[in-house]
Coordinates of C-alpha atoms and ligand atoms in Angstrom, one line a residue:
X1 CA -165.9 -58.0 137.4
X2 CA -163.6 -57.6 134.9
X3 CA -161.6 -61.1 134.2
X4 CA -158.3 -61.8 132.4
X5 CA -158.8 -64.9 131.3
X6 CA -155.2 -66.3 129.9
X7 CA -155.5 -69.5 127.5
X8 CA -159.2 -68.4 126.6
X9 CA -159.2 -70.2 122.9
X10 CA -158.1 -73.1 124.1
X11 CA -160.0 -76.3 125.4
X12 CA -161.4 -75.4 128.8
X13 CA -160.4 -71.9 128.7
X14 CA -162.7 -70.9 126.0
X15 CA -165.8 -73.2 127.3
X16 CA -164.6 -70.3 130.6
X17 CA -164.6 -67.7 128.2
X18 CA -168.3 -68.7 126.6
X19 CA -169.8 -69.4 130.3
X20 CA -169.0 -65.7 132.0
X21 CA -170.5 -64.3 128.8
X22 CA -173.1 -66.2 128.6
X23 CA -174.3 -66.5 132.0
X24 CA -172.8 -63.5 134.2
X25 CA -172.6 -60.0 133.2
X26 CA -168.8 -60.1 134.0
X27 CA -166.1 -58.4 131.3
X28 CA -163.2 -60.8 129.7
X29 CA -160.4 -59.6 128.7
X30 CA -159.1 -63.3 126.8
X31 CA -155.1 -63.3 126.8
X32 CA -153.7 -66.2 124.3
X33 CA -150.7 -66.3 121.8
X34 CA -152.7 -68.6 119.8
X35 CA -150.5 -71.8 119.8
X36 CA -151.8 -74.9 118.1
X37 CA -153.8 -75.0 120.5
X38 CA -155.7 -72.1 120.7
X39 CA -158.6 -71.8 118.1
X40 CA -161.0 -68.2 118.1
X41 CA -163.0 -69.9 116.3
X42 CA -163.9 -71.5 119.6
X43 CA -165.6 -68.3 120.5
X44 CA -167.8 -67.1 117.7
X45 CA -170.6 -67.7 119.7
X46 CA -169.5 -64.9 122.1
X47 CA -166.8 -62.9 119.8
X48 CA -169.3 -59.9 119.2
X49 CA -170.0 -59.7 122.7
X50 CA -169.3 -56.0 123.7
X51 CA -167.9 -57.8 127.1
X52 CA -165.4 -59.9 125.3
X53 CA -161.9 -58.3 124.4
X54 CA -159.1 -60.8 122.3
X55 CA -155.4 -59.7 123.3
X56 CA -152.6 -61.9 121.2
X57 CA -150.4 -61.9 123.7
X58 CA -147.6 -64.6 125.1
X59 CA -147.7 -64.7 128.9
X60 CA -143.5 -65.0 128.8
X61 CA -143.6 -61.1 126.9
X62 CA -143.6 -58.9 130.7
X63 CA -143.9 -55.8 128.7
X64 CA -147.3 -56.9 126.7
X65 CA -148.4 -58.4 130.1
X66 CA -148.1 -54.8 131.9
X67 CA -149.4 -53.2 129.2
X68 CA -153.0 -55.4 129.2
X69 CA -153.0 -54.8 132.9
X70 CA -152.7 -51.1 132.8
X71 CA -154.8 -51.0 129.5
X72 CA -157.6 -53.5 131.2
X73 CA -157.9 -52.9 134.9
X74 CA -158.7 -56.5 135.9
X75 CA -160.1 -57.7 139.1
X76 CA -159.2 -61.0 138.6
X77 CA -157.1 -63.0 136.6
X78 CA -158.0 -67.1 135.8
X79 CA -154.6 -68.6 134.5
X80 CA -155.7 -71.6 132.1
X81 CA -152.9 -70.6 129.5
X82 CA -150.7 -73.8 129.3
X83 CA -148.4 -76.4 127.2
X84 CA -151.0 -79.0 128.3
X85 CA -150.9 -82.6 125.9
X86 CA -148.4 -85.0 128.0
X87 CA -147.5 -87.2 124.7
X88 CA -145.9 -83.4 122.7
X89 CA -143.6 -83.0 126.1
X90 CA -142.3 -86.2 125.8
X91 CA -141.3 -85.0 122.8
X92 CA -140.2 -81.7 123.0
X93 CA -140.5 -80.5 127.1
X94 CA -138.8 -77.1 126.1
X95 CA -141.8 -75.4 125.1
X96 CA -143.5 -76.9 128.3
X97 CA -140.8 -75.6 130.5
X98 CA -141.3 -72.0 129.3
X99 CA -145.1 -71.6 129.1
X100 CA -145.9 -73.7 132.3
X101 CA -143.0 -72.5 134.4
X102 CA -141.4 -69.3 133.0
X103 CA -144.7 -67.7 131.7
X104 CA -146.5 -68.6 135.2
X105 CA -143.3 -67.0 136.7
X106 CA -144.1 -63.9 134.3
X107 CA -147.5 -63.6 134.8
X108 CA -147.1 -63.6 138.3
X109 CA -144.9 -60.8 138.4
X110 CA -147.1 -58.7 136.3
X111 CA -150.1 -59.4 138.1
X112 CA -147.7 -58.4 141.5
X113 CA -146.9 -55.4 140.0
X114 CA -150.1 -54.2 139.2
X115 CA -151.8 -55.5 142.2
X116 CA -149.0 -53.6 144.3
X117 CA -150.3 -50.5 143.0
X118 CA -154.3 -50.7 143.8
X119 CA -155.9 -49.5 146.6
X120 CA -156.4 -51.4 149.9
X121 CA -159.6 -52.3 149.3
X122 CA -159.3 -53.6 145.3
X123 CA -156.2 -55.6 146.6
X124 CA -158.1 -57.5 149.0
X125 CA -161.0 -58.6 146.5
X126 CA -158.5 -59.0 143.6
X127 CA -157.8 -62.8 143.0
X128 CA -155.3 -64.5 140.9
X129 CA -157.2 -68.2 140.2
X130 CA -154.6 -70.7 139.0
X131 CA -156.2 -73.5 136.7
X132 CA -153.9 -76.8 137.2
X133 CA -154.3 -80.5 136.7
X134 CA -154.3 -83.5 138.9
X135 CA -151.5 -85.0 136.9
X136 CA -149.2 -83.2 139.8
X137 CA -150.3 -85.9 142.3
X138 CA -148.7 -88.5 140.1
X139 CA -150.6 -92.0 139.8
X140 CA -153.1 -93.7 142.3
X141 CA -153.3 -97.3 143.0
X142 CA -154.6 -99.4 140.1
X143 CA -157.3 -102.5 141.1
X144 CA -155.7 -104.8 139.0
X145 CA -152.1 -104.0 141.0
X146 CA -153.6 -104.9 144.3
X147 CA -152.3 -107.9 145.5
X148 CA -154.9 -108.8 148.3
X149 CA -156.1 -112.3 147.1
X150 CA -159.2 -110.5 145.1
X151 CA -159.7 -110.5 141.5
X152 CA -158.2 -108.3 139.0
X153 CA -161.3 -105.3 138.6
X154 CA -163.0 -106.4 141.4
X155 CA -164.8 -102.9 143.1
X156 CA -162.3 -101.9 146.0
X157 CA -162.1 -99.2 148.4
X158 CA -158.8 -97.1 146.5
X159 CA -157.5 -93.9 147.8
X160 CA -158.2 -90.8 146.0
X161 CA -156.6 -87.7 145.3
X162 CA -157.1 -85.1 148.4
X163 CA -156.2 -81.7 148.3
X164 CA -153.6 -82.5 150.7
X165 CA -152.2 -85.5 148.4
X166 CA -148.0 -85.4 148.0
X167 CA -146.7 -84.2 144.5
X168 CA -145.4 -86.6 142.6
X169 CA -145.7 -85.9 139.0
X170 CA -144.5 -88.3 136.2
X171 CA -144.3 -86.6 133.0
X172 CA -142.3 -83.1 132.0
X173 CA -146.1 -81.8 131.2
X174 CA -147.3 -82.6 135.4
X175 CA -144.1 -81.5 136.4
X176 CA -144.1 -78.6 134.5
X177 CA -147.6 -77.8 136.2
X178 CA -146.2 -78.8 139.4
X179 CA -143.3 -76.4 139.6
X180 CA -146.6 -73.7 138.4
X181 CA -148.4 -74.5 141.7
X182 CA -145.5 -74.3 143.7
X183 CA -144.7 -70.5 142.3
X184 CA -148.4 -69.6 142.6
X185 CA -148.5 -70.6 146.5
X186 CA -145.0 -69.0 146.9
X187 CA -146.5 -65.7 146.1
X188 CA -148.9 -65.8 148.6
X189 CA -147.2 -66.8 151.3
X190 CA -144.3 -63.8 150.2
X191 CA -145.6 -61.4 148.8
X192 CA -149.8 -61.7 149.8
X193 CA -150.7 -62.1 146.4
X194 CA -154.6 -63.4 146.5
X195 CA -154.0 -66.5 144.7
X196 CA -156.5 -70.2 144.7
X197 CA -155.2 -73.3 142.7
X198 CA -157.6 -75.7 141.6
X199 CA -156.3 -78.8 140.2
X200 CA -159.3 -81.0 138.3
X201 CA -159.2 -84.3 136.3
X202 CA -159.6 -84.9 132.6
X203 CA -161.9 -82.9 130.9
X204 CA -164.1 -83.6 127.5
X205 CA -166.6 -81.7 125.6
X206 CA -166.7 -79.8 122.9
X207 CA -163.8 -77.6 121.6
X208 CA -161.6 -80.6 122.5
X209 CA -158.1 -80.7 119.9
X210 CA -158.1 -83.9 118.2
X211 CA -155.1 -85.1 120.1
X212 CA -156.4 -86.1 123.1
X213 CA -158.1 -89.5 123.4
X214 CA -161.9 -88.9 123.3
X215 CA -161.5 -86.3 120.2
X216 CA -158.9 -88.8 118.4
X217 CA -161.0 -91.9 118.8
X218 CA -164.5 -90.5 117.3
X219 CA -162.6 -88.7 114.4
X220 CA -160.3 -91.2 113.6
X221 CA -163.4 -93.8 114.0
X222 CA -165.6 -91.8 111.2
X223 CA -162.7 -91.6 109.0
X224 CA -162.1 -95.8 108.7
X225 CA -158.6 -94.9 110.6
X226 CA -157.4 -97.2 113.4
X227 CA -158.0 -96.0 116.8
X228 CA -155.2 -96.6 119.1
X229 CA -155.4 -98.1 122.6
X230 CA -151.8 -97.3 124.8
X231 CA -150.6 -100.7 126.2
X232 CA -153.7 -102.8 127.7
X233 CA -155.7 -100.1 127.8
X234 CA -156.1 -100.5 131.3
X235 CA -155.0 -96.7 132.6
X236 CA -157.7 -95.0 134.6
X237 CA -159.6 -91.5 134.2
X238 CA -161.5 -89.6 136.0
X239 CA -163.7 -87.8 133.7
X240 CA -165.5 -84.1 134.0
X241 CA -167.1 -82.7 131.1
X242 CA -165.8 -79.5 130.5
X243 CA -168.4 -77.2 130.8
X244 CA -169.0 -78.1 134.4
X245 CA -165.4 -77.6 135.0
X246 CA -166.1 -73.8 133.7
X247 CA -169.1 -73.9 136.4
X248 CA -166.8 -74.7 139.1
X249 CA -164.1 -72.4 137.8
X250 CA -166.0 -69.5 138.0
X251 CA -167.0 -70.7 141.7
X252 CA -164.1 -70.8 142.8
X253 CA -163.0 -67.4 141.2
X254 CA -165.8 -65.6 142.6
X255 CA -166.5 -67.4 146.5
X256 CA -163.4 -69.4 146.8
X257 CA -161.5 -68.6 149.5
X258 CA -157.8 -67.1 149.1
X259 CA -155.1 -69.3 149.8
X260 CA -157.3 -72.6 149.1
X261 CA -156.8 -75.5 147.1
X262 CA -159.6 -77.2 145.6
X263 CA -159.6 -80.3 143.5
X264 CA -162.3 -81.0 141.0
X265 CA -163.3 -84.1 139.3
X266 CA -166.3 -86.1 137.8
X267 CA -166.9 -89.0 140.3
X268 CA -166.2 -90.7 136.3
X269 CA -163.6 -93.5 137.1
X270 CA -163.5 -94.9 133.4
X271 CA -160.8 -97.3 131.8
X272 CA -159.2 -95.9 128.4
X273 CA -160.4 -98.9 126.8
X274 CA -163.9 -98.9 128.0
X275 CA -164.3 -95.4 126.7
X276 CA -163.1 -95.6 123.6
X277 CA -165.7 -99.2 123.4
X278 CA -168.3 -97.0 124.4
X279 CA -167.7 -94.7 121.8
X280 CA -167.9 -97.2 119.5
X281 CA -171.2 -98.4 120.4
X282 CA -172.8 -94.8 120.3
X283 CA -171.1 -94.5 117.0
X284 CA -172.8 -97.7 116.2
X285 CA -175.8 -96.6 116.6
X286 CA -175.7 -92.8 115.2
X287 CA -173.8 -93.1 112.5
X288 CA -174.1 -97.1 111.5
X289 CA -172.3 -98.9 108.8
X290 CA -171.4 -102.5 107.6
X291 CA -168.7 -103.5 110.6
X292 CA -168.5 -102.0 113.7
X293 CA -167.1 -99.5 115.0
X294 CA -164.6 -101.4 117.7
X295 CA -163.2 -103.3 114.8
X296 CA -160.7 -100.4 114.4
X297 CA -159.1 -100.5 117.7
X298 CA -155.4 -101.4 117.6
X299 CA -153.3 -101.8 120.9
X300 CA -149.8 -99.7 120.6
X301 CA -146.8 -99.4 122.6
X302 CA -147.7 -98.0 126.0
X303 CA -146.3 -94.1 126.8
X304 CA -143.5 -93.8 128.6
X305 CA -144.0 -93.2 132.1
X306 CA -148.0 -93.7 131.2
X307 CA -149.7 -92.9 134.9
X308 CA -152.1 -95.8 135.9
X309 CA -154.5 -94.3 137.7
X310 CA -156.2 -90.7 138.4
X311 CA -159.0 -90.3 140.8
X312 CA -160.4 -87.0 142.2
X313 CA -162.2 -86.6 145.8
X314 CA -164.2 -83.0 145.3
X315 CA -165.9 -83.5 148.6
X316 CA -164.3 -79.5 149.5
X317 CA -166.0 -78.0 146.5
X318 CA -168.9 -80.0 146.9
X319 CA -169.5 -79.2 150.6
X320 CA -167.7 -75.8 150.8
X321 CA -168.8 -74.1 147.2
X322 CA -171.8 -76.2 146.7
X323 CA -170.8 -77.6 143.2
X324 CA -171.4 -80.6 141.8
X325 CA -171.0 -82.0 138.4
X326 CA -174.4 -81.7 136.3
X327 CA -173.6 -84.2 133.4
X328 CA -172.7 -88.3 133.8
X329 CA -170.5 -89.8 131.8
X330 CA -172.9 -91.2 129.5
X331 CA -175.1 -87.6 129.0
X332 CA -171.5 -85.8 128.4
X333 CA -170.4 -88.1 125.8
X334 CA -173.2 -88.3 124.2
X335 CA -173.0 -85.0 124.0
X336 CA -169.7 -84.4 122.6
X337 CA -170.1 -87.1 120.0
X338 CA -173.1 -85.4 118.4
X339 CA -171.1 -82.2 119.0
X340 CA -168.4 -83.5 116.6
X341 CA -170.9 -84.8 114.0
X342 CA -172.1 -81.5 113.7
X343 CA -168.7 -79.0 113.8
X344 CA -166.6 -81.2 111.4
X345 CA -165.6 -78.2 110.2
X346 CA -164.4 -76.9 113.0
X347 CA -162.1 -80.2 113.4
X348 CA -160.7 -79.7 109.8
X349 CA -159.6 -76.1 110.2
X350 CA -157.9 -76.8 113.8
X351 CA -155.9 -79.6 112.4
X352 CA -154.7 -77.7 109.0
X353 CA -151.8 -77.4 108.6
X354 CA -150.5 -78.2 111.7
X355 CA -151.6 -82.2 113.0
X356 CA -153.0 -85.0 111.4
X357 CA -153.1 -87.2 114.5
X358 CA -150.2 -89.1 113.8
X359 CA -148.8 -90.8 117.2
X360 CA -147.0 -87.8 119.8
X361 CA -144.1 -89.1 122.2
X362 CA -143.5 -92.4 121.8
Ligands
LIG1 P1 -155.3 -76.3 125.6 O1 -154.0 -76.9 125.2 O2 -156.5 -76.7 124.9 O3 -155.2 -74.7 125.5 C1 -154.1 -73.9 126.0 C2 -154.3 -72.5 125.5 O4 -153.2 -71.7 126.0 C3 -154.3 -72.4 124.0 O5 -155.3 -71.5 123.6 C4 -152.9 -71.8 123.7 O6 -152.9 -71.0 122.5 C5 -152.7 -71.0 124.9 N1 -151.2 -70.8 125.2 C6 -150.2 -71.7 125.2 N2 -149.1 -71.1 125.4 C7 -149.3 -69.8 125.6 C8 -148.5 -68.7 126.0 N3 -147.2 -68.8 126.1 N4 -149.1 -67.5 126.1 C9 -150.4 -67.3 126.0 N5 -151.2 -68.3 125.6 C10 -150.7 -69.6 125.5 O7 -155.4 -76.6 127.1 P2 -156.7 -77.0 128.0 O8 -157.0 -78.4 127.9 O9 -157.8 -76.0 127.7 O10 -156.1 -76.7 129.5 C11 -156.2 -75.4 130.1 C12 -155.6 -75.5 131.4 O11 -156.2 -76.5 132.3 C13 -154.1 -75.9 131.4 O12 -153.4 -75.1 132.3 C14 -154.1 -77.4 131.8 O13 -152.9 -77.7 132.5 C15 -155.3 -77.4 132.8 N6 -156.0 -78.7 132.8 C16 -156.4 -79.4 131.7 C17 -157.1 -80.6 131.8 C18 -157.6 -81.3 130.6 O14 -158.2 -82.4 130.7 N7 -157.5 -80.8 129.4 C19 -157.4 -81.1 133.1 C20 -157.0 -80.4 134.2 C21 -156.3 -79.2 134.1

């Protein structure tokens, strides 16, 4: 196959980018404008890779768009490009508005037109695999909110997000996706575009921009700065380390069926606070000094609108695409620490210039 992946040099869509070259003997055709968040130097490992073609290219620009279709030839396109940090659009939503919605909008147009124009039999195997979040479901019950004469944390039966869960997104970034999904599915049911959403928890791994929490905590913990906890610290994640999200991407992309949602997630229910403790303690231990490492944390003003609680049910791609997550929480973030120890210098070049981790969206 060959693949357009779009947002391949960010986060997840690079670890997409690095897992068809390495592992299949698919083409990818990697479609990014290069924000802040995009990094090649995510993809060294696979940049010389006769199978791997760069195009810097904003998915809002329609004529740059047809062009890499007509140039490419894709079979497939896996849409991962995306404004995707919650605290920037509280912020600034404009940028959000345009990527999520009017570059979905764009891409979706391009991909119709080109699509249009195949034969019968490459329009039925073409697939346009939208990558979206679980923020869109808004928030889940929280165990400390349940009154029913229990204690606060004590292990209850919650619901979890289904694929058939009501939207009900919170911030401009989840709404933003939201409005994505709904265009994605809209072009299906009008025009018979082959399209699958997935929408998956929060991911970590390597590759991960220093804004997010996991990232932030372990750099800001080796550097003696404070590492800030939102309100109690209490907010609940779901947890997938990222390269098993690219496993399951590339599932769905290639025996998903069209038309289907399916939501992934890490069976990793983790409060904010206990992961950034338990980052402490493995910094502790592999990279000790006089205090520890927890001493740092600070509690800060909650964001606004902060979702409590996020919780995925992937019993659909477990049962129908026979995935299932390969790493725990504890194997992943093990992982990803020592990952970090090892590629500061990947974390210094991201953030020149353009973040120092100062507090987003307050
Ligand atoms: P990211 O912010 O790390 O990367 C986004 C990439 O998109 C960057 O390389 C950026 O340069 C590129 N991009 C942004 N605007 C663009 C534009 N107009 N044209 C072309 N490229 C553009 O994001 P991520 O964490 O890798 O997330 C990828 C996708 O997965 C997003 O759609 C996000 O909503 C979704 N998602 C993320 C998570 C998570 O935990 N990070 C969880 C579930 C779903």
């Amino acid at each position: 196959m060959k693949i357009i992946v779009t947002g391949g040099a960010g986060f997840i869509g690079s670890a997409v980018v690095r897992h068809i070259i390495n592992n299949t003997q698919d083409r990818v055709i990697n479609v990014d404008k290069l924000t802040y968040a995009g990094n090649l130097e995510s993809l060294v490992s696979v940049d010389k890779n006769e199978r791997y073609v760069f195009e810097q290219v904003d998915i809002c620009d329609r004529a740059e768009l047809d062009r890499v279709f007509a140039q490419h030839q894709p079979d497939a396109v896996m849409h991962l490009a995306a404004e995707s940090h919650v605290d920037r659009s509280i912020t600034g939503p404009s940028d959000f508005i345009q990527t999520n919605i009017v570059g979905t909008y764009t891409l979706l147009e391009a991909t119709r037109a080109y699509w249009n124009e195949l034969s019968a039999q490459a329009k039925k195997a073409f697939r346009f695999h939208h990558i979206s979040t679980d923020e869109v479901y808004g928030d889940l019950p929280h165990p400390d909110d349940i009154e029913d004469g229990t204690e606060p944390s004590a292990n209850k039966e919650l619901p979890l997000f289904t694929e058939t869960t009501s939207y009900a997104p919170s911030s401009p970034y989840s709404a933003s996706k939201a409005s994505s999904d709904h265009l994605v599915r809209a072009w299906l049911r009008t025009y018979g575009l082959p399209t699958i959403v997935t929408n998956c928890s929060n991911n970590y791994g390597p590759y991960h921009f220093p804004e997010k929490l996991i990232p932030l905590v372990i750099l800001n913990a080796l550097d003696g700065k404070s590492l800030p906890i939102y309100g109690k610290g209490d907010q609940i994640r779901d947890w997938l380390y990222v390269e098993d999200h690219a496993r399951a991407l590339y599932k769905v992309v290639t025996t998903g069926k069209v038309g289907e949602t399916y939501n992934i997630g890490g069976h990793n229910e983790k409060q904010n606070l206990e992961v950034v403790k338990t980052i402490c303690s493995i910094l502790d231990v592999l990279v000790p000094k006089g205090t520890l490492y927890a001493e740092q944390i600070v509690y800060v003003t909650d964001r606004p609108g902060h979702d409590r609680r996020y919780a995925i049910d992937s019993t659909k791609m477990s049962q129908e695409l026979n995935w299932q997550p390969e790493e725990t929480f504890e194997t992943g973030l093990r992982k990803t620490i020592e990952w970090y120890l090892t590629n500061q210098e990947w974390c210094q070049h991201v953030q020149d210039g353009t973040y120092q981790r100062e507090r987003l969206g307050i």
